[in-house]
Amino acid sequence: MLAFQPLSVLSRLTSAVVLLTAALSTVCVAQTAKWPERAVKFIVPFGPGAGADIGARLVAERLPARWGGKPVVIENRPGGDGLGAIQAFLSADDDHVFLFGPSGNFTVHPYQYEKLPYTPADLVPIARVSNTILAVGVPQSMNIATLAEFVARARAEPGKLNAAVVPGITEFTFDYFVHTAGLNLQKVPYRDIVQAATDIGEGRLQIYMASYAILQPQAQAGRIKTLAVNGHERAPILPDVPTATEAGFPALEVEGLVGLFGIKRLSPELREQIGSDLVAVTKDPAVSGRLSQQRRSSTPAARLNLPPRWRVSELGSPASHRRSGSDRSNSD
């Protein structure tokens, strides 16, 4: 009889595991079925008018119809290289609070900071929403027609030209371009990077790399010349503007992938539900059409061109390239 006891115990344990798994599955399904129970919040690491902000507001208008009428609130938290927005999202630890923004906003933080105030693995990707069209612009008053002309001008006037860049992978890519081109530019910090559009239109900045959604009003007013787009292919809405690679500067190539991120304790079932809802919303002709009107690609690219580590070594020592936790750029 004793010889059969371990098998009996194993059988009981197996039954208990099966019952527990079934119970947990039932709980997850129940939680998914009743979510959301209140308003949902998207925290955006940029100010109003930025590409990610425009995309967030477009999908937020349509999601309540799929979420039982519960509203989606947009909270803009520009500044601090996006760290403030990320910390606000993670500290909320709430399954109704999400981070909406470009993946590159935090992808490069480990390259930029010796110590991070958060753990990147705590940000769980839910859905890729769109691909922001990134572009490089200069004031029309400079009478510069190409990137090569700008580089020649910058080399002739070292340290005299001002630049502004969206933080994250955009800034990281721009820094690599500056390094490989042998330029000496003065980078101007902004708490809200959208404000830089006015400054470049008035000639206080000499080059600006950001989403085309930010550049577009000044470009349409004839104050900005768009020299290149940063994606690996031309933007349909800017067919006459070359890519950075076509312009002769492949170091500036980068994709502006934008998506929704949640906390780790979200159940896989809930992540799947939310992700499916976002995908459905972005495929809605009314939304995809408006995304196109806002100078955004409604079909996200399948690649993210993160500068590899050997590029980081070229930029200088960690001490010269990385920032301390207190030395955060105010441009966002």
XYZ file of C-alpha atoms in Angstrom:
332
model
C 0.000 0.000 0.000
C 2.775 2.422 0.909
C 4.402 1.929 -2.490
C 1.349 3.444 -4.164
C 1.147 6.553 -1.966
C 3.525 8.744 -4.059
C 1.422 8.048 -7.166
C -1.698 8.925 -5.215
C -0.134 12.161 -4.011
C 1.037 12.986 -7.554
C -2.454 12.380 -8.860
C -3.929 14.699 -6.261
C -1.361 17.381 -7.027
C -2.055 17.086 -10.735
C -5.759 17.443 -10.135
C -5.141 20.467 -7.916
C -2.973 22.126 -10.579
C -5.619 21.517 -13.232
C -8.324 22.974 -11.003
C -6.150 25.978 -10.097
C -5.315 26.607 -13.751
C -8.969 26.438 -14.686
C -9.866 28.799 -11.847
C -7.192 31.319 -12.855
C -8.303 31.112 -16.476
C -11.870 31.799 -15.409
C -10.722 34.813 -13.364
C -8.707 36.191 -16.310
C -11.650 35.786 -18.659
C -13.938 37.484 -16.151
C -11.490 40.359 -15.664
C -11.138 40.786 -19.422
C -14.903 40.725 -19.925
C -15.558 43.559 -17.465
C -12.581 45.735 -18.462
C -12.556 48.733 -18.574
C -14.362 49.580 -15.378
C -13.595 53.310 -15.561
C -11.876 55.904 -17.738
C -8.652 54.821 -19.442
C -5.616 57.096 -19.521
C -2.920 57.348 -22.210
C 0.222 59.131 -21.004
C 2.052 60.752 -23.937
C 5.718 61.816 -23.470
C 5.256 64.885 -25.703
C 3.218 68.060 -25.714
C 0.034 68.679 -27.721
C 0.605 68.773 -31.456
C 3.455 66.259 -31.551
C 3.077 63.254 -33.848
C 2.456 60.779 -31.027
C -0.063 63.139 -29.414
C -2.034 63.436 -32.656
C -2.122 59.665 -33.072
C -3.174 59.118 -29.460
C -6.075 61.533 -29.771
C -7.259 59.992 -33.021
C -7.513 56.480 -31.607
C -8.842 57.784 -28.281
C -11.861 59.192 -30.119
C -12.848 55.753 -31.425
C -11.935 53.390 -28.594
C -14.873 54.263 -26.271
C -17.221 52.686 -28.814
C -15.390 49.397 -28.257
C -14.873 49.896 -24.533
C -18.423 50.237 -23.299
C -18.483 54.007 -23.589
C -15.632 54.491 -21.115
C -13.620 57.584 -22.123
C -9.933 57.630 -23.011
C -8.098 60.574 -21.464
C -4.833 61.921 -22.903
C -2.269 63.182 -20.403
C 0.683 65.040 -21.928
C 3.936 64.835 -19.962
C 6.697 66.441 -22.045
C 10.221 66.977 -20.782
C 13.035 65.037 -19.172
C 13.828 62.775 -22.137
C 10.499 61.035 -21.567
C 11.585 59.764 -18.157
C 8.856 61.708 -16.364
C 6.149 60.170 -18.531
C 7.548 56.669 -18.094
C 7.830 57.035 -14.323
C 4.289 58.435 -14.074
C 3.002 55.466 -16.071
C 4.885 52.851 -14.047
C 4.199 54.419 -10.645
C 0.466 54.392 -11.373
C 0.672 50.577 -11.581
C -2.851 50.611 -12.975
C -4.402 48.422 -15.661
C -6.292 51.502 -16.883
C -3.152 53.634 -17.399
C -0.922 53.178 -20.457
C 2.062 54.780 -22.151
C 1.394 55.908 -25.717
C 4.462 56.936 -27.648
C 7.415 55.960 -29.824
C 9.339 52.879 -28.790
C 12.539 54.784 -29.516
C 11.699 57.180 -26.696
C 12.963 54.654 -24.162
C 14.869 52.184 -26.342
C 17.979 54.358 -26.188
C 17.824 55.270 -22.503
C 20.276 52.483 -21.553
C 22.713 54.013 -24.056
C 22.230 57.531 -22.681
C 22.126 57.016 -18.911
C 24.517 55.227 -16.615
C 21.625 54.591 -14.207
C 17.946 54.480 -15.069
C 15.132 55.298 -12.630
C 13.070 52.458 -14.087
C 13.463 48.940 -15.462
C 12.854 48.803 -19.245
C 11.466 45.264 -18.951
C 8.566 46.681 -16.912
C 7.142 48.267 -20.073
C 5.149 45.633 -21.915
C 4.322 46.293 -25.593
C 0.645 45.881 -26.424
C 0.216 47.100 -29.984
C 2.066 49.014 -32.655
C -0.204 51.823 -33.780
C 1.574 53.746 -36.523
C 4.844 54.919 -37.986
C 5.525 58.606 -37.542
C 7.046 60.371 -40.522
C 10.264 61.927 -39.227
C 11.884 64.712 -41.217
C 14.727 67.219 -41.202
C 13.945 70.873 -41.813
C 15.843 74.158 -42.089
C 14.633 77.786 -42.333
C 13.737 78.908 -45.846
C 15.737 82.050 -45.129
C 18.966 79.998 -45.205
C 18.428 79.292 -48.925
C 19.604 75.722 -48.496
C 18.150 73.092 -50.833
C 19.837 69.847 -49.740
C 21.336 68.133 -46.729
C 24.729 68.265 -48.406
C 24.457 72.056 -48.632
C 23.577 72.261 -44.940
C 26.557 70.069 -43.999
C 28.874 72.271 -46.061
C 27.483 75.384 -44.360
C 27.836 73.848 -40.882
C 31.430 72.828 -41.543
C 32.199 76.364 -42.697
C 30.664 77.827 -39.521
C 31.582 75.439 -36.668
C 29.737 76.078 -33.427
C 27.550 78.833 -34.928
C 24.444 76.905 -35.998
C 21.672 75.883 -33.586
C 19.843 72.563 -33.662
C 16.783 71.073 -31.993
C 15.837 67.385 -31.980
C 13.057 65.215 -30.596
C 14.541 63.178 -27.714
C 14.945 59.437 -27.761
C 16.100 57.521 -30.805
C 15.622 60.607 -33.004
C 18.146 62.563 -30.955
C 20.464 59.573 -30.754
C 20.394 59.174 -34.534
C 20.933 62.895 -35.072
C 23.953 62.841 -32.737
C 25.442 60.022 -34.798
C 24.877 62.011 -37.981
C 26.587 65.056 -36.454
C 29.509 62.889 -35.376
C 30.007 61.095 -38.684
C 29.616 64.320 -40.680
C 32.173 66.064 -38.483
C 29.853 68.894 -37.454
C 29.880 71.219 -34.462
C 26.295 72.312 -33.729
C 24.769 73.968 -30.679
C 21.865 71.842 -29.459
C 19.055 73.918 -27.938
C 16.986 72.195 -25.204
C 13.197 72.465 -25.080
C 10.765 71.243 -22.481
C 8.183 70.852 -25.236
C 9.810 70.097 -28.581
C 6.735 71.331 -30.482
C 7.731 74.897 -29.569
C 10.911 74.567 -31.622
C 8.855 74.700 -34.836
C 8.202 78.409 -34.325
C 11.882 79.091 -33.648
C 13.111 77.391 -36.799
C 10.445 79.160 -38.828
C 11.768 82.471 -37.537
C 15.405 81.527 -38.065
C 16.489 81.152 -34.440
C 17.262 77.500 -35.171
C 19.153 76.354 -38.249
C 18.143 72.678 -38.302
C 15.333 70.715 -36.708
C 14.639 66.961 -36.735
C 11.170 65.946 -35.608
C 7.920 64.403 -36.764
C 6.586 66.003 -39.900
C 3.357 66.641 -38.009
C 5.306 69.269 -36.047
C 7.092 70.710 -39.078
C 4.074 70.736 -41.375
C 2.398 74.037 -40.363
C 5.622 76.009 -40.805
C 6.430 74.130 -44.013
C 3.006 74.927 -45.477
C 3.486 78.557 -44.505
C 6.699 78.615 -46.548
C 8.990 79.192 -43.557
C 10.650 75.768 -43.475
C 12.379 73.755 -46.171
C 12.092 69.981 -45.640
C 15.435 68.497 -46.709
C 14.831 64.800 -46.071
C 12.617 62.210 -44.433
C 14.302 59.751 -42.101
C 12.531 56.512 -43.011
C 13.958 53.864 -45.313
C 11.557 54.919 -48.059
C 9.951 58.170 -49.188
C 6.769 59.298 -47.503
C 3.708 59.133 -49.781
C 2.676 62.632 -48.705
C 6.157 64.018 -49.512
C 7.009 62.236 -52.759
C 9.529 64.874 -53.845
C 11.485 64.845 -50.580
C 14.374 62.349 -50.590
C 15.169 59.945 -47.811
C 18.261 60.709 -45.745
C 20.012 57.804 -47.439
C 19.126 59.134 -50.888
C 20.442 62.526 -49.782
C 23.796 60.895 -48.988
C 23.533 60.600 -45.208
C 22.401 57.080 -44.213
C 23.378 57.811 -40.602
C 20.108 59.765 -40.349
C 17.895 56.811 -41.232
C 15.486 55.890 -38.444
C 11.889 54.710 -38.145
C 9.403 56.429 -35.819
C 7.428 53.432 -34.574
C 4.625 54.419 -32.195
C 2.672 52.065 -29.962
C 0.864 51.397 -26.712
C 2.614 49.975 -23.652
C 1.143 48.524 -20.470
C 2.297 47.252 -17.088
C 3.682 43.750 -16.593
C 0.805 42.459 -14.501
C -1.726 42.816 -17.304
C -3.026 39.354 -18.145
C -2.143 38.017 -21.607
C -5.858 37.885 -22.374
C -6.342 41.570 -21.562
C -3.267 42.590 -23.551
C -4.611 40.644 -26.506
C -8.022 42.290 -26.203
C -6.631 45.812 -25.967
C -4.184 45.184 -28.790
C -6.921 43.813 -31.041
C -9.103 46.829 -30.321
C -6.313 49.243 -31.229
C -5.530 47.407 -34.446
C -9.209 47.439 -35.379
C -9.466 51.159 -34.711
C -6.404 52.015 -36.806
C -7.837 49.993 -39.706
C -11.054 52.002 -39.603
C -11.058 54.065 -42.856
C -12.086 57.184 -40.952
C -9.109 56.873 -38.588
C -6.552 55.759 -41.160
C -7.656 58.618 -43.406
C -7.215 61.150 -40.622
C -3.844 59.674 -39.722
C -2.798 60.232 -43.313
C -4.086 63.813 -43.171
C -1.990 64.357 -40.058
C 1.093 63.414 -42.067
C 1.468 59.991 -40.478
C 1.873 56.592 -42.084
C -1.081 54.387 -41.157
C 0.882 51.219 -41.951
C 3.736 50.816 -39.478
C 7.115 49.797 -40.828
C 8.371 46.366 -39.827
C 11.793 47.496 -38.718
C 13.397 49.726 -36.125
C 16.818 51.015 -37.061
C 18.488 51.286 -33.660
C 22.106 52.422 -33.929
C 24.241 49.420 -32.926
C 26.671 49.514 -30.040
C 29.684 50.128 -32.241
C 28.153 53.483 -33.124
C 27.966 54.316 -29.434
C 31.680 53.656 -29.047
C 32.387 56.015 -31.944
C 30.497 58.825 -30.242
C 33.024 58.964 -27.443
C 33.495 57.565 -23.969
C 30.454 56.702 -21.847
C 31.230 59.677 -19.654
C 31.139 62.083 -22.572
C 28.046 60.650 -24.253
C 25.957 59.378 -21.377
C 24.040 61.547 -18.938
C 23.724 61.255 -15.213
C 20.288 60.795 -13.722
C 20.073 64.515 -12.935
C 21.317 65.684 -16.345
C 18.146 65.230 -18.334
C 17.433 67.074 -21.526
C 14.406 69.321 -21.324
C 13.568 68.752 -24.952
C 10.656 66.402 -25.513
